Amino acid sequence: MNYRTNDKGQKRVTVIGGDGIGPEVVSATRRIIDAAGVRIAWEEVEAGAEVFKRGLPSGVPPETIASISETRVALKGPLETPIGYGEKSANVTLRKLFETFGNIRPVRELPGVKTPFSGRGIDLVIVRENVEDLYAGIEHQQTPGVAQCLKIMTRKGCEKIVRLAFEVAVAEGRKKVHCATKSNIMKLTEGLMKKVFEEVAPEYPSIEASHIIIDNCAHQLVRTPEQFDVIVTSNMNGDILSDLTSGLVGGLGFAPGANIGNDVSIFEAVHGSAPKYAGKNVINPTAVLLSGVMMLRHIDELAAAQAIENAVLVTLEQGVFTRDVVGDRNNPASTTKFTDAVISNLGKKPEHTRARDHRPVKVPRISGAADYVRATAKTIGVDVFVESPLDAESLGRSLDEIASALPVRLKMISNRGTKVYPAMGGITDCVDHWRCRFVARDEVRLIDDAAVHALLSAVETTHGWMHIEKLREFDGVAGFTKAQGED
Ligand code: NAD
């Protein structure tokens, strides 16, 4: 059970109003959940803009962390990172702090909400990896003109998210899971997710599993979105795709989300704080409300969740719409009027639409061991990243000469991923950031740390290097990719 109750038997939930439109949509959601008769002890805490402005660089105060650690469940409004305060988003901090590795973002066609896709029956879920990938946020300026962001993907992370996607499919009675990756280009990172997906899929024989390249997935989502059921994908891909899918069904006002972890889960809409609408009582509370519905399912309040989802569907069938759906001129409902309508519709069933039946999602738990994957590793070379204003030919000849006295040889140099030395005859717009690949000279093919140190000492007599990467084989399989054009 990953929620807690107090001594009165009420389920404890941490609530963060958030910034901009956050307090309005969160209080609308609380009113509706309370009206549905769920016994929740709300524990109000803060995070976001005001906290940053008070000088806390994380935007998340210790009381908030303590409350979520206690209750294990949070409902949260959107948070801003005000310009000039803090470097990291408080949202990402919360997701990472509590290892909420899975971000579930469902969208479905809604009654009366007209879109170019109305009538197609869109009803799909994006299951997005939530803590790894480029969002690990590990960036370095390599030279004054070259920046790098590390894309970290792990077998453990891929396995957790892939299993979660299949479990979501099982819990919601869905038939298909697509894994969307860019494995054709990023073979080791995105390719790892594809590989793990293909290994895990046979454990769910009743669910159709297929892989799709992410760009084709985006294309297909706009052409025939109704073909998709569950899409599992990496962090950045999922961030982009889930905004796209919210657009398919009427916009951010209707896109809920859940950040799921083994210990803590945080429920929030896909949208941000929309500051220009703050305090105007005009925005659509549905996205946060449906996030609240996901939260109710998580805390085993399945009947109340169903009742609220049905009440939202009835309200939309009655033609009660906020400004984002009908515009200013068509007598839009205010946030409070929409909320009142949902409350008055509790207990009613929609005529033309149906809330899906849900079972609780079985959140996968994977071993906590840091070295989850064990393999025999051998180092067969090293990439030395050199900062140099020279051209490829001059740098190559210089490094050839430097290596001539060492047990390693320069195999090639690439610039922005393309081999430029020995020259291939192509046209490469080079920058002062060179990846210089050295491999062992002898037949043993292995190089040790002493050889790497000797190489760096020799290189730095003439050139500046800013980082290195060992070229390693794991159980005999290369753990690095070739440059474009490398043999
Ligand atoms: P946004 O999602 O806040 O707003 C974009 C537009 O979408 C709005 O102008 C509005 O037209 C529409 N919209 C959003 N929510 C709506 C709703 N409930 N009802 C009706 N229309 C709605 O995106 P933004 O303007 O790019 O970001 C504003 C701030 O929010 C930024 O500081 C950003 O960092 C933050 N943000 C936070 C989260 C989060 O807390 N999870 C997510 C995204 C953005």
Short mmCIF file of C-alpha atoms and ligand atoms in Angstrom, two decimals:
data_model
loop_
_atom_site.label_atom_id
_atom_site.label_comp_id
_atom_site.label_asym_id
_atom_site.label_seq_id
_atom_site.Cartn_x
_atom_site.Cartn_y
_atom_site.Cartn_z
CA MET A 1 0.00 0.00 0.00
CA ASN A 2 1.64 3.25 -0.99
CA TYR A 3 -0.54 5.69 0.89
CA ARG A 4 -1.07 6.35 4.57
CA THR A 5 -4.14 6.93 6.73
CA ASN A 6 -4.45 9.02 9.89
CA ASP A 7 -5.96 7.87 13.18
CA LYS A 8 -9.43 8.96 12.00
CA GLY A 9 -9.15 6.56 9.06
CA GLN A 10 -8.75 9.40 6.53
CA LYS A 11 -6.31 8.93 3.66
CA ARG A 12 -3.50 11.48 3.89
CA VAL A 13 -2.65 13.50 0.79
CA THR A 14 -0.12 16.30 0.51
CA VAL A 15 -1.49 19.15 -1.57
CA ILE A 16 0.51 21.89 -3.29
CA GLY A 17 -1.55 24.71 -4.83
CA GLY A 18 1.36 25.86 -6.98
CA ASP A 19 1.71 29.01 -9.07
CA GLY A 20 -0.41 31.00 -11.53
CA ILE A 21 -3.66 29.17 -12.19
CA GLY A 22 -2.57 26.35 -9.85
CA PRO A 23 -4.44 27.39 -6.68
CA GLU A 24 -7.72 27.78 -8.62
CA VAL A 25 -7.58 24.39 -10.32
CA VAL A 26 -6.32 22.58 -7.24
CA SER A 27 -9.04 24.02 -4.99
CA ALA A 28 -11.70 23.14 -7.61
CA THR A 29 -10.38 19.58 -7.56
CA ARG A 30 -10.41 19.41 -3.78
CA ARG A 31 -13.99 20.68 -3.66
CA ILE A 32 -15.12 17.97 -6.09
CA ILE A 33 -13.23 15.15 -4.35
CA ASP A 34 -14.61 16.24 -0.98
CA ALA A 35 -18.12 16.48 -2.47
CA ALA A 36 -17.75 12.90 -3.77
CA GLY A 37 -17.47 11.84 -0.12
CA VAL A 38 -13.87 10.59 -0.13
CA ARG A 39 -12.38 10.86 3.35
CA ILE A 40 -9.10 12.65 2.68
CA ALA A 41 -6.93 14.52 5.17
CA TRP A 42 -5.35 17.20 2.96
CA GLU A 43 -1.97 18.44 4.15
CA GLU A 44 -1.25 21.80 2.55
CA VAL A 45 2.36 22.70 1.79
CA GLU A 46 4.10 24.96 -0.71
CA ALA A 47 6.67 24.82 -3.50
CA GLY A 48 7.51 26.94 -6.53
CA ALA A 49 7.87 30.65 -7.31
CA GLU A 50 7.39 32.16 -3.84
CA VAL A 51 9.79 29.64 -2.32
CA PHE A 52 12.46 30.45 -4.91
CA LYS A 53 11.94 34.16 -4.22
CA ARG A 54 12.51 33.59 -0.52
CA GLY A 55 15.99 32.39 -1.47
CA LEU A 56 15.64 28.60 -1.46
CA PRO A 57 17.41 27.52 -4.68
CA SER A 58 15.50 24.22 -5.02
CA GLY A 59 12.04 25.83 -4.77
CA VAL A 60 10.99 22.91 -2.53
CA PRO A 61 11.09 23.57 1.25
CA PRO A 62 12.05 20.85 3.74
CA GLU A 63 8.48 20.79 5.19
CA THR A 64 7.16 19.87 1.74
CA ILE A 65 9.69 17.08 1.37
CA ALA A 66 8.84 15.85 4.88
CA SER A 67 5.11 15.89 4.20
CA ILE A 68 5.38 13.93 0.92
CA SER A 69 7.80 11.45 2.51
CA GLU A 70 5.13 10.86 5.17
CA THR A 71 1.93 10.76 3.10
CA ARG A 72 3.50 9.15 -0.01
CA VAL A 73 0.87 10.83 -2.19
CA ALA A 74 0.71 14.41 -3.49
CA LEU A 75 -1.70 16.40 -5.63
CA LYS A 76 0.10 19.33 -7.11
CA GLY A 77 -0.59 22.46 -9.14
CA PRO A 78 1.94 23.70 -11.71
CA LEU A 79 5.15 25.29 -10.46
CA GLU A 80 7.19 28.07 -12.03
CA THR A 81 10.91 28.66 -11.89
CA PRO A 82 11.00 32.47 -11.86
CA ILE A 83 13.73 33.94 -14.06
CA GLY A 84 16.75 34.90 -11.99
CA TYR A 85 16.04 32.45 -9.13
CA GLY A 86 17.38 28.90 -8.91
CA GLU A 87 18.65 26.87 -11.79
CA LYS A 88 16.55 23.76 -11.64
CA SER A 89 12.81 23.33 -12.05
CA ALA A 90 11.04 22.53 -8.76
CA ASN A 91 8.85 20.07 -10.72
CA VAL A 92 11.82 18.08 -11.90
CA THR A 93 13.35 18.28 -8.40
CA LEU A 94 10.21 16.73 -6.89
CA ARG A 95 10.05 14.00 -9.53
CA LYS A 96 13.70 13.11 -9.03
CA LEU A 97 13.75 13.48 -5.26
CA PHE A 98 11.05 10.86 -4.88
CA GLU A 99 12.18 8.72 -7.83
CA THR A 100 8.81 8.93 -9.54
CA PHE A 101 10.15 7.08 -12.54
CA GLY A 102 6.94 6.78 -14.53
CA ASN A 103 4.85 9.59 -15.94
CA ILE A 104 1.41 8.41 -17.07
CA ARG A 105 -0.46 10.81 -19.34
CA PRO A 106 -3.82 9.60 -20.68
CA VAL A 107 -5.92 11.44 -23.27
CA ARG A 108 -9.33 10.59 -24.68
CA GLU A 109 -11.88 12.17 -26.92
CA LEU A 110 -14.38 14.07 -24.81
CA PRO A 111 -18.03 14.75 -25.52
CA GLY A 112 -18.70 18.11 -27.18
CA VAL A 113 -15.03 19.11 -27.25
CA LYS A 114 -14.67 19.63 -30.98
CA THR A 115 -11.29 18.95 -32.58
CA PRO A 116 -10.22 17.97 -36.11
CA PHE A 117 -10.16 14.40 -34.74
CA SER A 118 -13.66 14.31 -33.25
CA GLY A 119 -15.44 11.03 -33.93
CA ARG A 120 -12.26 8.96 -34.20
CA GLY A 121 -12.45 7.67 -30.62
CA ILE A 122 -8.97 8.65 -29.48
CA ASP A 123 -8.25 6.98 -26.14
CA LEU A 124 -4.56 6.46 -25.42
CA VAL A 125 -1.93 6.75 -22.71
CA ILE A 126 1.63 7.97 -22.95
CA VAL A 127 3.88 6.26 -20.39
CA ARG A 128 6.96 8.46 -20.20
CA GLU A 129 10.20 7.65 -18.41
CA ASN A 130 10.45 10.48 -15.92
CA VAL A 131 13.91 10.79 -14.37
CA GLU A 132 16.60 9.77 -16.87
CA ASP A 133 17.58 10.66 -20.43
CA LEU A 134 18.57 14.23 -21.31
CA TYR A 135 16.53 15.35 -18.28
CA ALA A 136 19.21 13.96 -16.00
CA GLY A 137 20.33 17.54 -16.58
CA ILE A 138 24.05 16.79 -16.84
CA GLU A 139 25.41 19.49 -19.12
CA HIS A 140 28.91 20.80 -19.70
CA GLN A 141 30.31 23.57 -21.79
CA GLN A 142 33.14 21.71 -23.52
CA THR A 143 34.83 24.63 -25.29
CA PRO A 144 33.68 28.26 -25.43
CA GLY A 145 31.56 27.37 -28.47
CA VAL A 146 30.55 23.76 -27.81
CA ALA A 147 28.08 22.48 -25.20
CA GLN A 148 27.16 18.91 -24.32
CA CYS A 149 24.24 17.26 -22.53
CA LEU A 150 24.59 13.65 -21.39
CA LYS A 151 21.76 11.34 -22.35
CA ILE A 152 21.73 8.82 -19.52
CA MET A 153 19.58 5.74 -20.03
CA THR A 154 19.87 2.67 -17.83
CA ARG A 155 18.68 -0.91 -18.11
CA LYS A 156 17.04 -0.55 -14.72
CA GLY A 157 15.23 2.64 -15.78
CA CYS A 158 14.11 1.11 -19.08
CA GLU A 159 12.90 -2.04 -17.38
CA LYS A 160 10.89 -0.10 -14.80
CA ILE A 161 9.14 2.06 -17.39
CA VAL A 162 8.50 -0.74 -19.87
CA ARG A 163 7.00 -2.96 -17.16
CA LEU A 164 4.91 -0.03 -15.89
CA ALA A 165 3.53 0.48 -19.41
CA PHE A 166 2.42 -3.15 -19.63
CA GLU A 167 0.93 -2.95 -16.13
CA VAL A 168 -1.02 0.18 -17.11
CA ALA A 169 -2.34 -1.73 -20.13
CA VAL A 170 -3.41 -4.64 -17.90
CA ALA A 171 -5.02 -2.36 -15.26
CA GLU A 172 -7.02 -0.46 -17.86
CA GLY A 173 -7.94 -3.45 -20.05
CA ARG A 174 -5.96 -2.13 -23.01
CA LYS A 175 -4.81 -4.34 -25.88
CA LYS A 176 -1.64 -2.80 -27.37
CA VAL A 177 1.64 -1.27 -26.23
CA HIS A 178 3.90 0.58 -28.65
CA CYS A 179 7.47 1.36 -27.64
CA ALA A 180 8.55 4.58 -29.40
CA THR A 181 12.30 5.19 -29.63
CA LYS A 182 15.02 6.68 -31.80
CA SER A 183 17.00 3.41 -31.64
CA ASN A 184 17.95 3.63 -35.30
CA ILE A 185 20.24 6.59 -34.48
CA MET A 186 21.01 6.26 -30.75
CA LYS A 187 21.69 2.55 -30.67
CA LEU A 188 23.03 2.30 -27.13
CA THR A 189 20.65 4.65 -25.30
CA GLU A 190 17.32 4.58 -27.14
CA GLY A 191 18.29 1.11 -28.40
CA LEU A 192 18.45 -0.11 -24.80
CA MET A 193 14.80 0.77 -24.28
CA LYS A 194 13.84 -1.12 -27.46
CA LYS A 195 15.89 -4.14 -26.39
CA VAL A 196 14.38 -4.23 -22.90
CA PHE A 197 10.89 -3.79 -24.39
CA GLU A 198 11.45 -6.79 -26.65
CA GLU A 199 12.68 -8.85 -23.69
CA VAL A 200 9.78 -7.93 -21.39
CA ALA A 201 6.91 -8.07 -23.93
CA PRO A 202 6.65 -11.92 -24.02
CA GLU A 203 5.75 -11.84 -20.31
CA TYR A 204 2.48 -10.13 -21.36
CA PRO A 205 1.26 -12.49 -24.12
CA SER A 206 -2.27 -11.07 -24.17
CA ILE A 207 -0.99 -7.63 -25.11
CA GLU A 208 0.12 -6.82 -28.64
CA ALA A 209 3.60 -5.28 -28.47
CA SER A 210 5.35 -3.39 -31.24
CA HIS A 211 8.22 -0.99 -31.65
CA ILE A 212 7.87 2.24 -33.62
CA ILE A 213 10.46 4.89 -34.47
CA ILE A 214 9.57 8.06 -32.58
CA ASP A 215 9.34 10.38 -35.59
CA ASN A 216 7.02 7.97 -37.38
CA CYS A 217 5.03 7.75 -34.14
CA ALA A 218 4.54 11.54 -34.16
CA HIS A 219 3.43 11.35 -37.79
CA GLN A 220 1.04 8.47 -37.14
CA LEU A 221 -0.37 10.22 -34.08
CA VAL A 222 -1.51 13.10 -36.25
CA ARG A 223 -2.80 10.90 -39.09
CA THR A 224 -4.43 7.96 -37.29
CA PRO A 225 -4.22 8.54 -33.55
CA GLU A 226 -7.01 6.05 -32.89
CA GLN A 227 -4.62 3.15 -33.68
CA PHE A 228 -2.70 3.77 -30.41
CA ASP A 229 -3.53 2.40 -26.98
CA VAL A 230 -0.40 2.70 -24.77
CA ILE A 231 2.86 4.32 -25.92
CA VAL A 232 5.96 3.86 -23.78
CA THR A 233 8.89 6.15 -24.46
CA SER A 234 11.90 7.97 -23.04
CA ASN A 235 11.74 11.22 -21.10
CA MET A 236 12.25 13.87 -23.78
CA ASN A 237 10.29 12.00 -26.45
CA GLY A 238 7.44 11.56 -23.98
CA ASP A 239 7.49 15.20 -22.95
CA ILE A 240 6.98 16.30 -26.54
CA LEU A 241 4.57 13.54 -27.59
CA SER A 242 2.31 14.07 -24.58
CA ASP A 243 1.80 17.75 -25.38
CA LEU A 244 0.99 16.67 -28.92
CA THR A 245 -1.55 14.09 -27.72
CA SER A 246 -3.20 16.64 -25.41
CA GLY A 247 -3.65 18.82 -28.50
CA LEU A 248 -5.47 15.95 -30.24
CA VAL A 249 -8.31 15.94 -27.71
CA GLY A 250 -8.84 19.62 -27.01
CA GLY A 251 -5.72 20.99 -25.39
CA LEU A 252 -3.85 21.22 -22.14
CA GLY A 253 -7.03 21.92 -20.17
CA PHE A 254 -7.92 18.23 -20.58
CA ALA A 255 -4.56 16.49 -20.10
CA PRO A 256 -4.00 14.88 -16.68
CA GLY A 257 -0.86 13.17 -15.44
CA ALA A 258 0.57 10.98 -12.70
CA ASN A 259 4.20 10.68 -11.62
CA ILE A 260 4.46 7.15 -10.30
CA GLY A 261 7.22 5.76 -8.08
CA ASN A 262 7.65 2.72 -5.89
CA ASP A 263 7.30 4.76 -2.72
CA VAL A 264 5.75 8.09 -3.67
CA SER A 265 3.38 9.22 -6.42
CA ILE A 266 2.65 12.83 -7.41
CA PHE A 267 -0.41 13.75 -9.44
CA GLU A 268 -0.42 16.87 -11.64
CA ALA A 269 -1.75 18.15 -14.95
CA VAL A 270 0.47 18.27 -18.03
CA HIS A 271 -0.07 22.03 -18.28
CA GLY A 272 1.91 24.81 -16.61
CA SER A 273 0.88 27.82 -14.56
CA ALA A 274 -0.57 29.83 -17.51
CA PRO A 275 0.20 33.06 -15.59
CA LYS A 276 -1.84 35.35 -17.80
CA TYR A 277 -5.05 33.60 -16.70
CA ALA A 278 -4.20 33.47 -12.99
CA GLY A 279 -6.95 34.67 -10.65
CA LYS A 280 -9.41 35.32 -13.50
CA ASN A 281 -11.67 32.34 -12.84
CA VAL A 282 -11.64 31.41 -16.53
CA ILE A 283 -9.42 28.37 -16.85
CA ASN A 284 -10.39 24.75 -17.27
CA PRO A 285 -9.89 22.69 -14.08
CA THR A 286 -10.44 19.34 -15.87
CA ALA A 287 -6.76 18.43 -16.30
CA VAL A 288 -6.00 18.71 -12.58
CA LEU A 289 -9.36 17.17 -11.71
CA LEU A 290 -8.63 14.11 -13.87
CA SER A 291 -5.16 13.97 -12.26
CA GLY A 292 -7.08 13.84 -8.97
CA VAL A 293 -9.16 10.98 -10.40
CA MET A 294 -5.91 9.11 -11.15
CA MET A 295 -4.85 9.82 -7.58
CA LEU A 296 -8.10 8.37 -6.22
CA ARG A 297 -7.51 5.16 -8.17
CA HIS A 298 -4.01 5.04 -6.74
CA ILE A 299 -5.34 5.25 -3.17
CA ASP A 300 -7.94 2.55 -3.84
CA GLU A 301 -10.90 4.92 -4.18
CA LEU A 302 -11.97 3.33 -7.45
CA ALA A 303 -15.72 4.01 -7.07
CA ALA A 304 -15.25 7.71 -6.25
CA ALA A 305 -12.82 8.03 -9.17
CA GLN A 306 -15.40 6.51 -11.51
CA ALA A 307 -18.15 8.77 -10.13
CA ILE A 308 -16.08 11.93 -10.67
CA GLU A 309 -14.98 10.91 -14.16
CA ASN A 310 -18.60 10.18 -15.04
CA ALA A 311 -19.67 13.56 -13.61
CA VAL A 312 -17.08 15.32 -15.82
CA LEU A 313 -18.38 13.44 -18.87
CA VAL A 314 -22.00 14.33 -17.98
CA THR A 315 -21.03 17.99 -17.54
CA LEU A 316 -19.42 18.04 -20.98
CA GLU A 317 -22.39 16.20 -22.52
CA GLN A 318 -24.60 18.97 -21.02
CA GLY A 319 -22.53 21.49 -22.97
CA VAL A 320 -20.92 23.22 -19.98
CA PHE A 321 -17.58 24.38 -21.37
CA THR A 322 -14.83 26.72 -20.23
CA ARG A 323 -13.31 29.44 -22.37
CA ASP A 324 -10.51 27.25 -23.82
CA VAL A 325 -13.21 25.12 -25.53
CA VAL A 326 -15.79 27.67 -26.69
CA GLY A 327 -13.90 30.97 -26.69
CA ASP A 328 -14.96 34.26 -25.14
CA ARG A 329 -18.03 34.95 -27.20
CA ASN A 330 -19.96 31.73 -26.60
CA ASN A 331 -20.89 32.25 -22.99
CA PRO A 332 -18.09 30.16 -21.44
CA ALA A 333 -18.51 28.70 -17.97
CA SER A 334 -16.20 30.14 -15.33
CA THR A 335 -13.91 27.78 -13.43
CA THR A 336 -16.27 27.85 -10.45
CA LYS A 337 -19.39 27.35 -12.58
CA PHE A 338 -17.80 24.34 -14.26
CA THR A 339 -16.78 22.99 -10.85
CA ASP A 340 -20.32 23.47 -9.46
CA ALA A 341 -21.73 21.66 -12.50
CA VAL A 342 -19.44 18.67 -11.95
CA ILE A 343 -20.47 18.53 -8.28
CA SER A 344 -24.15 18.63 -9.18
CA ASN A 345 -23.58 15.78 -11.66
CA LEU A 346 -21.97 13.43 -9.15
CA GLY A 347 -23.92 10.16 -9.20
CA LYS A 348 -25.13 10.59 -12.81
CA LYS A 349 -24.00 8.42 -15.75
CA PRO A 350 -23.07 9.91 -19.11
CA GLU A 351 -25.39 9.00 -22.00
CA HIS A 352 -22.96 8.63 -24.85
CA THR A 353 -19.56 8.07 -23.26
CA ARG A 354 -18.26 5.73 -20.63
CA ALA A 355 -15.48 5.99 -18.07
CA ARG A 356 -13.09 3.07 -18.48
CA ASP A 357 -13.04 0.31 -15.84
CA HIS A 358 -9.78 0.35 -13.93
CA ARG A 359 -7.97 -2.04 -11.69
CA PRO A 360 -5.14 -0.76 -9.49
CA VAL A 361 -1.84 -0.53 -11.42
CA LYS A 362 0.79 -2.98 -10.16
CA VAL A 363 3.87 -0.75 -9.98
CA PRO A 364 6.94 -2.86 -10.87
CA ARG A 365 9.68 -3.03 -8.28
CA ILE A 366 13.17 -3.72 -9.62
CA SER A 367 16.21 -4.61 -7.49
CA GLY A 368 17.76 -1.67 -5.64
CA ALA A 369 21.32 -2.88 -6.40
CA ALA A 370 23.42 -0.17 -8.06
CA ASP A 371 25.20 -2.74 -10.23
CA TYR A 372 21.94 -4.23 -11.44
CA VAL A 373 23.71 -5.47 -14.57
CA ARG A 374 26.97 -7.34 -14.16
CA ALA A 375 29.26 -8.06 -17.09
CA THR A 376 32.93 -8.59 -17.82
CA ALA A 377 34.30 -5.27 -19.03
CA LYS A 378 37.49 -4.79 -21.03
CA THR A 379 39.00 -1.49 -22.16
CA ILE A 380 40.18 -1.60 -25.76
CA GLY A 381 40.78 2.08 -26.39
CA VAL A 382 40.03 5.62 -25.34
CA ASP A 383 38.40 8.67 -26.89
CA VAL A 384 40.26 11.82 -25.90
CA PHE A 385 38.28 15.00 -26.52
CA VAL A 386 40.70 17.72 -27.51
CA GLU A 387 40.08 21.48 -27.75
CA SER A 388 42.16 22.78 -30.64
CA PRO A 389 42.03 25.59 -33.23
CA LEU A 390 44.03 23.42 -35.70
CA ASP A 391 42.50 21.81 -38.79
CA ALA A 392 41.86 18.04 -38.81
CA GLU A 393 44.93 17.17 -40.86
CA SER A 394 47.36 19.16 -38.68
CA LEU A 395 45.86 17.84 -35.45
CA GLY A 396 45.86 14.27 -36.78
CA ARG A 397 49.51 14.40 -37.83
CA SER A 398 50.49 15.90 -34.48
CA LEU A 399 48.63 13.19 -32.52
CA ASP A 400 50.05 10.42 -34.77
CA GLU A 401 53.48 11.64 -33.87
CA ILE A 402 52.69 11.91 -30.15
CA ALA A 403 51.30 8.34 -30.11
CA SER A 404 54.26 6.90 -32.02
CA ALA A 405 56.21 6.48 -28.78
CA LEU A 406 53.25 4.87 -26.93
CA PRO A 407 51.50 1.47 -26.89
CA VAL A 408 48.42 3.12 -28.50
CA ARG A 409 47.73 4.44 -32.00
CA LEU A 410 45.37 7.14 -33.27
CA LYS A 411 42.59 5.30 -35.09
CA MET A 412 40.65 8.35 -36.22
CA ILE A 413 39.42 11.81 -35.30
CA SER A 414 35.79 12.86 -35.61
CA ASN A 415 34.21 16.29 -35.38
CA ARG A 416 30.57 16.53 -34.27
CA GLY A 417 30.36 12.75 -34.86
CA THR A 418 31.77 12.63 -38.42
CA LYS A 419 35.17 11.13 -39.16
CA VAL A 420 37.53 13.84 -40.43
CA TYR A 421 40.94 12.16 -40.02
CA PRO A 422 42.10 10.27 -41.97
CA ALA A 423 40.09 12.48 -44.34
CA MET A 424 37.08 10.97 -46.08
CA GLY A 425 36.72 13.66 -48.74
CA GLY A 426 33.45 15.00 -47.32
CA ILE A 427 32.61 18.55 -46.32
CA THR A 428 32.49 18.89 -42.53
CA ASP A 429 31.99 22.23 -40.81
CA CYS A 430 34.45 21.66 -37.97
CA VAL A 431 34.50 23.24 -34.52
CA ASP A 432 37.28 23.26 -31.93
CA HIS A 433 36.03 20.05 -30.27
CA TRP A 434 37.73 16.92 -31.59
CA ARG A 435 37.04 13.34 -30.58
CA CYS A 436 40.41 11.55 -30.97
CA ARG A 437 40.06 7.77 -30.85
CA PHE A 438 43.08 5.81 -29.68
CA VAL A 439 43.25 2.00 -29.66
CA ALA A 440 45.90 -0.51 -28.54
CA ARG A 441 48.77 -1.11 -30.91
CA ASP A 442 49.42 -4.74 -30.00
CA GLU A 443 47.45 -7.91 -30.70
CA VAL A 444 46.18 -8.20 -27.13
CA ARG A 445 43.92 -5.23 -28.01
CA LEU A 446 43.54 -4.21 -24.36
CA ILE A 447 44.79 -1.03 -22.76
CA ASP A 448 45.13 -0.38 -19.07
CA ASP A 449 44.82 2.78 -16.99
CA ALA A 450 48.60 3.31 -17.04
CA ALA A 451 48.46 3.50 -20.85
CA VAL A 452 45.61 6.02 -20.64
CA HIS A 453 47.56 8.17 -18.15
CA ALA A 454 50.68 8.00 -20.36
CA LEU A 455 48.62 9.01 -23.40
CA LEU A 456 47.03 11.99 -21.61
CA SER A 457 50.41 13.16 -20.30
CA ALA A 458 51.82 13.01 -23.80
CA VAL A 459 48.80 14.73 -25.42
CA GLU A 460 48.75 17.58 -22.91
CA THR A 461 52.34 18.56 -23.69
CA THR A 462 51.00 19.97 -26.99
CA HIS A 463 47.18 20.07 -26.87
CA GLY A 464 44.42 20.76 -24.36
CA TRP A 465 41.93 17.96 -23.65
CA MET A 466 38.65 18.47 -21.80
CA HIS A 467 37.41 14.93 -21.20
CA ILE A 468 37.92 11.30 -22.07
CA GLU A 469 35.74 8.24 -22.56
CA LYS A 470 37.09 4.74 -22.29
CA LEU A 471 36.14 2.40 -25.13
CA ARG A 472 34.88 -0.67 -23.34
CA GLU A 473 33.50 -4.04 -24.35
CA PHE A 474 30.95 -5.68 -22.08
CA ASP A 475 30.89 -9.48 -22.35
CA GLY A 476 32.63 -9.04 -25.69
CA VAL A 477 30.11 -6.55 -27.12
CA ALA A 478 31.27 -3.04 -28.02
CA GLY A 479 29.97 -0.46 -25.55
CA PHE A 480 30.51 2.48 -27.87
CA THR A 481 29.41 3.52 -31.33
CA LYS A 482 31.46 4.31 -34.39
CA ALA A 483 31.79 7.76 -35.88
CA GLN A 484 29.96 8.44 -39.14
CA GLY A 485 32.38 7.04 -41.72
CA GLU A 486 34.54 5.06 -39.28
CA ASP A 487 35.50 1.49 -40.35
P1 NAD B 1 1.24 26.60 -19.83
O1 NAD B 1 0.83 25.16 -19.91
O2 NAD B 1 1.22 27.21 -18.50
O3 NAD B 1 0.26 27.46 -20.74
C1 NAD B 1 0.25 27.45 -22.16
C2 NAD B 1 -1.15 27.82 -22.64
O4 NAD B 1 -2.00 26.67 -22.55
C3 NAD B 1 -1.85 28.89 -21.80
O5 NAD B 1 -1.53 30.18 -22.21
C4 NAD B 1 -3.30 28.55 -22.06
O6 NAD B 1 -3.70 29.10 -23.29
C5 NAD B 1 -3.31 27.04 -22.18
N1 NAD B 1 -3.67 26.37 -20.93
C6 NAD B 1 -2.84 25.75 -20.06
N2 NAD B 1 -3.53 25.22 -19.06
C7 NAD B 1 -4.83 25.53 -19.27
C8 NAD B 1 -6.03 25.25 -18.55
N3 NAD B 1 -6.05 24.55 -17.42
N4 NAD B 1 -7.18 25.73 -19.05
C9 NAD B 1 -7.20 26.41 -20.20
N5 NAD B 1 -6.11 26.69 -20.93
C10 NAD B 1 -4.93 26.26 -20.46
O7 NAD B 1 2.67 26.71 -20.52
P2 NAD B 1 3.76 27.87 -20.48
O8 NAD B 1 3.07 29.19 -20.66
O9 NAD B 1 4.80 27.45 -21.43
O10 NAD B 1 4.38 27.80 -19.02
C11 NAD B 1 4.07 28.70 -17.96
C12 NAD B 1 4.88 28.32 -16.73
O11 NAD B 1 4.50 27.03 -16.25
C13 NAD B 1 6.40 28.26 -16.96
O12 NAD B 1 7.04 28.87 -15.86
C14 NAD B 1 6.70 26.80 -16.99
O13 NAD B 1 8.01 26.51 -16.56
C15 NAD B 1 5.68 26.24 -16.03
N6 NAD B 1 5.33 24.83 -16.29
C16 NAD B 1 5.12 24.05 -15.21
C17 NAD B 1 4.72 22.73 -15.40
C18 NAD B 1 4.47 21.88 -14.18
O14 NAD B 1 4.38 22.41 -13.09
N7 NAD B 1 4.36 20.57 -14.32
C19 NAD B 1 4.52 22.21 -16.68
C20 NAD B 1 4.72 23.06 -17.78
C21 NAD B 1 5.12 24.38 -17.56
#
